[in-house]
mmCIF file of C-alpha atoms in Angstrom:
data_model
loop_
_atom_site.group_PDB
_atom_site.id
_atom_site.type_symbol
_atom_site.label_atom_id
_atom_site.label_comp_id
_atom_site.label_asym_id
_atom_site.label_seq_id
_atom_site.Cartn_x
_atom_site.Cartn_y
_atom_site.Cartn_z
ATOM 1 C CA THR J 1 -4.760 -11.228 -21.573
ATOM 2 C CA ASP J 2 -2.421 -8.979 -19.524
ATOM 3 C CA LEU J 3 -3.919 -8.222 -16.215
ATOM 4 C CA LEU J 4 -2.705 -5.472 -13.870
ATOM 5 C CA VAL J 5 -4.784 -6.044 -10.088
ATOM 6 C CA LEU J 6 -4.793 -3.540 -8.041
ATOM 7 C CA GLY J 7 -5.927 -3.351 -4.301
ATOM 8 C CA LEU J 8 -5.141 -1.605 -0.645
ATOM 9 C CA GLY J 9 -2.542 -4.310 1.153
ATOM 10 C CA ARG J 10 -4.556 -2.656 4.119
ATOM 11 C CA ILE J 11 -7.334 -0.914 5.480
ATOM 12 C CA PRO J 12 -6.717 2.002 7.515
ATOM 13 C CA ALA J 13 -8.722 1.793 11.017
ATOM 14 C CA GLY J 14 -11.316 3.571 10.543
ATOM 15 C CA LEU J 15 -12.939 3.431 7.524
ATOM 16 C CA ASN J 16 -15.239 0.758 5.778
ATOM 17 C CA LEU J 17 -14.214 -0.577 2.126
ATOM 18 C CA ASP J 18 -16.372 -3.500 2.048
ATOM 19 C CA PRO J 19 -17.427 -3.737 -1.639
ATOM 20 C CA ARG J 20 -20.782 -5.314 -0.323
ATOM 21 C CA ARG J 21 -21.708 -1.689 0.748
ATOM 22 C CA VAL J 22 -22.245 0.547 -2.325
ATOM 23 C CA GLU J 23 -19.887 2.984 -1.166
ATOM 24 C CA GLY J 24 -17.403 0.395 -1.253
ATOM 25 C CA ARG J 25 -17.854 -0.490 -4.600
ATOM 26 C CA ALA J 26 -18.507 2.833 -5.939
ATOM 27 C CA ALA J 27 -14.699 3.579 -4.432
ATOM 28 C CA ILE J 28 -13.144 0.941 -5.933
ATOM 29 C CA TYR J 29 -14.917 1.113 -9.420
ATOM 30 C CA SER J 30 -14.237 4.953 -9.268
ATOM 31 C CA PHE J 31 -10.756 4.333 -8.786
ATOM 32 C CA GLY J 32 -10.748 1.779 -11.304
ATOM 33 C CA PHE J 33 -11.840 4.184 -14.086
ATOM 34 C CA LEU J 34 -9.271 6.699 -13.132
ATOM 35 C CA LEU J 35 -6.814 4.138 -13.041
ATOM 36 C CA ARG J 36 -7.898 3.264 -16.628
ATOM 37 C CA ARG J 37 -7.881 6.926 -18.010
ATOM 38 C CA ALA J 38 -4.175 7.826 -16.338
ATOM 39 C CA ALA J 39 -2.777 4.630 -18.293
ATOM 40 C CA ALA J 40 -4.004 5.425 -21.281
ATOM 41 C CA VAL J 41 -2.420 8.979 -21.135
ATOM 42 C CA LEU J 42 0.511 7.528 -19.850
ATOM 43 C CA LEU J 43 0.551 5.172 -22.973
ATOM 44 C CA ASP J 44 -0.732 7.472 -25.501
ATOM 45 C CA ILE J 45 -3.773 5.017 -26.261
ATOM 46 C CA ASN J 46 -7.698 5.217 -26.262
ATOM 47 C CA GLU J 47 -9.217 4.278 -23.220
ATOM 48 C CA GLN J 48 -11.148 1.503 -24.838
ATOM 49 C CA GLU J 49 -8.121 -0.477 -25.408
ATOM 50 C CA LEU J 50 -8.027 -1.043 -21.859
ATOM 51 C CA ARG J 51 -10.921 -3.009 -19.451
ATOM 52 C CA VAL J 52 -12.005 -2.077 -15.909
ATOM 53 C CA GLY J 53 -13.183 -4.841 -13.391
ATOM 54 C CA LEU J 54 -13.958 -5.725 -9.716
ATOM 55 C CA ARG J 55 -12.218 -8.364 -7.648
ATOM 56 C CA VAL J 56 -13.696 -9.856 -4.444
ATOM 57 C CA VAL J 57 -11.365 -11.346 -2.480
ATOM 58 C CA ARG J 58 -10.297 -12.808 1.108
ATOM 59 C CA ASP J 59 -7.052 -11.397 2.754
ATOM 60 C CA ALA J 60 -4.938 -12.847 5.088
ATOM 61 C CA GLN J 61 -7.558 -12.018 7.675
ATOM 62 C CA GLY J 62 -10.450 -13.350 6.425
ATOM 63 C CA ASP J 63 -11.825 -10.084 5.595
ATOM 64 C CA ILE J 64 -13.471 -9.372 2.035
ATOM 65 C CA VAL J 65 -11.987 -6.972 -0.130
ATOM 66 C CA ALA J 66 -11.977 -5.409 -3.590
ATOM 67 C CA GLN J 67 -9.305 -5.045 -6.033
ATOM 68 C CA THR J 68 -9.836 -3.658 -9.192
ATOM 69 C CA PHE J 69 -8.052 -4.397 -12.876
ATOM 70 C CA LEU J 70 -7.178 -3.532 -15.634
ATOM 71 C CA SER J 71 -6.977 -5.783 -18.815
ATOM 72 C CA ASP J 72 -6.180 -4.864 -22.398
ATOM 73 C CA ALA J 73 -9.038 -4.780 -24.199
ATOM 74 C CA LEU J 74 -7.536 -6.938 -27.373
ATOM 75 C CA GLU J 75 -7.281 -10.524 -27.374
ATOM 76 C CA ASN J 76 -4.455 -12.262 -26.117
ATOM 77 C CA GLY J 77 -3.429 -8.862 -24.905
ATOM 78 C CA ALA J 78 -1.163 -6.135 -26.311
ATOM 79 C CA GLY J 79 0.981 -5.668 -23.885
ATOM 80 C CA TYR J 80 -0.406 -2.258 -22.052
ATOM 81 C CA CYS J 81 -0.946 -3.283 -18.683
ATOM 82 C CA SER J 82 2.605 -5.039 -18.304
ATOM 83 C CA GLN J 83 3.931 -1.587 -18.786
ATOM 84 C CA PHE J 84 3.179 -0.962 -15.393
ATOM 85 C CA ALA J 85 4.132 -4.660 -13.821
ATOM 86 C CA THR J 86 7.255 -3.135 -11.875
ATOM 87 C CA PRO J 87 7.028 -0.805 -8.535
ATOM 88 C CA ALA J 88 8.628 2.399 -9.676
ATOM 89 C CA ALA J 89 5.848 1.771 -12.456
ATOM 90 C CA MET J 90 3.429 1.286 -10.887
ATOM 91 C CA GLU J 91 4.172 4.140 -8.043
ATOM 92 C CA ARG J 92 4.452 6.407 -11.517
ATOM 93 C CA LEU J 93 0.820 5.787 -12.623
ATOM 94 C CA LEU J 94 -0.327 5.810 -8.664
ATOM 95 C CA ARG J 95 1.114 9.449 -8.479
ATOM 96 C CA PHE J 96 -0.284 10.613 -12.070
ATOM 97 C CA VAL J 97 -4.157 9.792 -10.633
ATOM 98 C CA SER J 98 -3.394 11.366 -6.820
ATOM 99 C CA GLU J 99 -1.399 14.496 -6.944
ATOM 100 C CA PRO J 100 -3.690 17.656 -7.604
ATOM 101 C CA THR J 101 -0.185 19.048 -9.887
ATOM 102 C CA SER J 102 -0.178 15.927 -12.323
ATOM 103 C CA SER J 103 -1.697 16.721 -16.335
ATOM 104 C CA LEU J 104 -4.516 14.586 -15.491
ATOM 105 C CA LEU J 105 -5.431 15.642 -12.254
ATOM 106 C CA ALA J 106 -5.541 19.422 -12.172
ATOM 107 C CA PRO J 107 -8.110 19.958 -14.450
ATOM 108 C CA ILE J 108 -10.186 17.602 -11.988
ATOM 109 C CA VAL J 109 -9.617 19.180 -9.187
ATOM 110 C CA ALA J 110 -10.338 22.336 -10.391
ATOM 111 C CA ALA J 111 -12.527 25.194 -9.599
ATOM 112 C CA THR J 112 -14.228 25.086 -12.628
ATOM 113 C CA HIS J 113 -14.783 21.402 -12.972
ATOM 114 C CA ALA J 114 -15.024 20.706 -9.108
ATOM 115 C CA ASP J 115 -17.801 23.329 -8.756
ATOM 116 C CA ARG J 116 -19.924 21.844 -11.121
ATOM 117 C CA CYS J 117 -19.478 18.498 -10.861
ATOM 118 C CA GLN J 118 -21.016 16.848 -7.484
ATOM 119 C CA THR J 119 -19.914 12.397 -8.418
ATOM 120 C CA SER J 120 -18.887 12.270 -12.067
ATOM 121 C CA CYS J 121 -18.849 13.453 -15.532
ATOM 122 C CA PRO J 122 -17.930 12.737 -19.037
ATOM 123 C CA ASP J 123 -14.882 15.593 -18.440
ATOM 124 C CA CYS J 124 -13.500 12.794 -15.237
ATOM 125 C CA LEU J 125 -14.641 9.769 -15.067
ATOM 126 C CA ARG J 126 -17.710 8.606 -17.898
ATOM 127 C CA ASP J 127 -17.619 7.560 -20.965
ATOM 128 C CA TYR J 128 -19.953 5.143 -23.366
ATOM 129 C CA SER J 129 -18.299 2.367 -22.060
ATOM 130 C CA ASN J 130 -18.822 2.786 -17.932
ATOM 131 C CA LEU J 131 -22.340 3.762 -18.676
ATOM 132 C CA ALA J 132 -23.503 0.823 -16.361
ATOM 133 C CA TRP J 133 -21.668 2.496 -13.631
ATOM 134 C CA HIS J 134 -22.286 6.302 -13.872
ATOM 135 C CA ASN J 135 -24.825 6.187 -10.943
ATOM 136 C CA ILE J 136 -21.819 5.413 -8.723
ATOM 137 C CA LEU J 137 -19.013 6.496 -9.933
ATOM 138 C CA ASP J 138 -17.376 9.360 -8.117
ATOM 139 C CA TRP J 139 -13.875 11.062 -8.434
ATOM 140 C CA ARG J 140 -13.669 12.508 -5.061
ATOM 141 C CA MET J 141 -13.878 8.860 -3.597
ATOM 142 C CA ALA J 142 -11.415 7.453 -6.913
ATOM 143 C CA LEU J 143 -8.985 10.298 -5.198
ATOM 144 C CA ASP J 144 -9.053 9.119 -2.042
ATOM 145 C CA PHE J 145 -8.588 5.499 -3.018
ATOM 146 C CA ALA J 146 -5.612 6.347 -4.964
ATOM 147 C CA ARG J 147 -3.913 8.399 -2.086
ATOM 148 C CA LEU J 148 -4.586 5.385 0.113
ATOM 149 C CA ALA J 149 -2.922 3.004 -2.600
ATOM 150 C CA LEU J 150 0.027 5.526 -1.906
ATOM 151 C CA ASP J 151 0.291 5.752 1.745
ATOM 152 C CA SER J 152 -2.115 3.863 3.725
ATOM 153 C CA ASN J 153 -2.234 6.559 6.489
ATOM 154 C CA ALA J 154 -3.399 9.385 4.273
ATOM 155 C CA PRO J 155 -5.910 11.075 5.452
ATOM 156 C CA VAL J 156 -9.685 10.308 4.604
ATOM 157 C CA ASP J 157 -12.329 13.047 5.352
ATOM 158 C CA PHE J 158 -13.825 16.045 4.737
ATOM 159 C CA THR J 159 -10.806 18.713 5.723
ATOM 160 C CA THR J 160 -9.016 17.571 2.025
ATOM 161 C CA PRO J 161 -9.328 20.437 -1.013
ATOM 162 C CA HIS J 162 -11.638 18.099 -2.998
ATOM 163 C CA TRP J 163 -14.037 17.211 -0.136
ATOM 164 C CA GLN J 164 -14.203 21.279 1.318
ATOM 165 C CA PRO J 165 -16.201 22.991 -1.368
ATOM 166 C CA LEU J 166 -18.625 20.028 -1.918
ATOM 167 C CA VAL J 167 -20.019 19.688 2.158
ATOM 168 C CA ALA J 168 -20.221 23.407 2.196
ATOM 169 C CA SER J 169 -23.142 23.536 0.355
ATOM 170 C CA ALA J 170 -24.663 19.901 -0.501
ATOM 171 C CA PRO J 171 -25.894 19.264 3.300
ATOM 172 C CA ARG J 172 -26.799 22.885 3.583
ATOM 173 C CA ILE J 173 -29.535 22.376 0.512
ATOM 174 C CA TYR J 174 -30.289 19.314 1.650
ATOM 175 C CA PHE J 175 -30.870 20.201 5.495
ATOM 176 C CA GLN J 176 -32.881 23.616 3.674
ATOM 177 C CA ALA J 177 -35.232 21.070 2.127
ATOM 178 C CA LEU J 178 -36.108 19.625 5.336
ATOM 179 C CA GLN J 179 -39.263 21.415 6.959
ATOM 180 C CA GLY J 180 -38.819 22.472 10.554
ATOM 181 C CA TRP J 181 -34.971 21.148 10.430
ATOM 182 C CA THR J 182 -32.408 23.197 12.073
ATOM 183 C CA PRO J 183 -28.767 23.356 10.446
ATOM 184 C CA THR J 184 -26.526 22.705 13.218
ATOM 185 C CA THR J 185 -23.159 20.831 13.712
ATOM 186 C CA PHE J 186 -21.867 17.739 15.771
ATOM 187 C CA GLY J 187 -18.636 17.145 15.936
ATOM 188 C CA GLY J 188 -17.762 19.476 13.234
ATOM 189 C CA LEU J 189 -20.168 17.411 10.859
ATOM 190 C CA PRO J 190 -22.635 19.384 9.051
ATOM 191 C CA ALA J 191 -26.053 18.124 11.025
ATOM 192 C CA ALA J 192 -29.506 19.237 11.243
ATOM 193 C CA ARG J 193 -31.830 18.911 14.344
ATOM 194 C CA ARG J 194 -35.739 19.212 15.043
ATOM 195 C CA GLY J 195 -36.373 18.527 18.681
ATOM 196 C CA ALA J 196 -35.238 15.660 19.611
ATOM 197 C CA ASP J 197 -34.903 13.972 16.052
ATOM 198 C CA GLY J 198 -31.034 14.532 14.730
ATOM 199 C CA GLU J 199 -29.118 13.743 11.528
ATOM 200 C CA PHE J 200 -25.688 14.080 10.380
ATOM 201 C CA VAL J 201 -23.535 13.564 7.437
ATOM 202 C CA ALA J 202 -20.802 11.522 7.069
ATOM 203 C CA HIS J 203 -17.886 10.651 4.464
ATOM 204 C CA PRO J 204 -18.508 7.654 2.576
ATOM 205 C CA LEU J 205 -15.876 5.474 3.573
ATOM 206 C CA TRP J 206 -16.005 5.597 7.319
ATOM 207 C CA ALA J 207 -16.616 2.767 8.796
ATOM 208 C CA ASP J 208 -19.309 3.427 12.080
ATOM 209 C CA ARG J 209 -16.904 3.255 15.004
ATOM 210 C CA HIS J 210 -14.672 5.736 13.015
ATOM 211 C CA PRO J 211 -13.347 8.576 15.467
ATOM 212 C CA ALA J 212 -15.590 11.474 14.296
ATOM 213 C CA ILE J 213 -18.592 9.632 13.925
ATOM 214 C CA LEU J 214 -18.826 8.909 17.683
ATOM 215 C CA GLN J 215 -18.031 12.065 18.660
ATOM 216 C CA ALA J 216 -20.931 13.542 16.259
ATOM 217 C CA GLN J 217 -22.642 10.765 18.252
ATOM 218 C CA SER J 218 -21.852 12.168 21.564
ATOM 219 C CA GLU J 219 -22.066 15.330 21.023
ATOM 220 C CA ALA J 220 -25.485 15.128 19.750
ATOM 221 C CA PHE J 221 -26.649 12.756 22.626
ATOM 222 C CA ALA J 222 -25.074 15.339 24.992
ATOM 223 C CA SER J 223 -27.379 18.244 23.888
ATOM 224 C CA GLY J 224 -30.678 15.426 24.239
ATOM 225 C CA ILE J 225 -30.711 13.548 21.223
ATOM 226 C CA ALA J 226 -31.100 9.879 21.838
ATOM 227 C CA PRO J 227 -29.537 7.426 20.050
ATOM 228 C CA SER J 228 -32.208 6.117 18.850
ATOM 229 C CA GLN J 229 -33.273 9.161 17.200
ATOM 230 C CA PHE J 230 -30.288 10.204 15.825
ATOM 231 C CA LYS J 231 -29.337 9.562 12.194
ATOM 232 C CA THR J 232 -26.499 8.917 9.688
ATOM 233 C CA LYS J 233 -26.374 10.079 5.848
ATOM 234 C CA THR J 234 -23.449 9.528 4.027
ATOM 235 C CA LEU J 235 -22.685 12.347 1.505
ATOM 236 C CA PHE J 236 -22.736 9.683 -1.446
ATOM 237 C CA GLU J 237 -26.340 8.597 -0.231
ATOM 238 C CA LEU J 238 -27.423 12.918 -0.005
ATOM 239 C CA LEU J 239 -26.419 13.622 -3.495
ATOM 240 C CA ARG J 240 -28.349 10.755 -5.125
ATOM 241 C CA ARG J 241 -30.923 9.916 -2.829
ATOM 242 C CA PRO J 242 -31.669 12.482 -0.145
ATOM 243 C CA PHE J 243 -35.138 11.458 0.353
#
């Protein structure tokens, strides 16, 4: 069977893409299904003719990393995945799923879709074949992963256009639902506090030692919140299991 395997050659500092975390699995699966949709468009085939899977391996440093793969659905393969087996073809595929002006991505990042789709929907990643993954698929995380696959120095934070509208709305609604909590910011991140307790919202792919998290913790401590009373919630958690 034709097989196309993709992963990151180097995990950028400050990120945690460990597939043992639900956020890590969500990112790689979302990336895989976005790639499948892109490959189907470029080859003018049905998405069901390609399968998506996850492979967990150890890299040269011994760290556990995830790779996504596409394979032909037909027994013995139909040759579709081999169409992207060259560096030039792979770059074309990755740019197709990461550049906002591409015919695939433009409708996804458009306000008409982004405003109503907080995680995923049939217009971006969902279909019947990936029903088992609907609860973790996230087109924003897929886009982050695609950008990293092209450039390991690509920014992965809340300042990118595809995250900004969601970050401006979802944490505010969540904190308003917490009785007695006052919305604020720490380190530029959405946060809230109640007396000596505090909580802030972080990017799903950030590591615990990400500079933005350390800055938020430092500002919270300076404002009188003890480290043991300061909680971190990823935006992935906030949208799926807020309480």
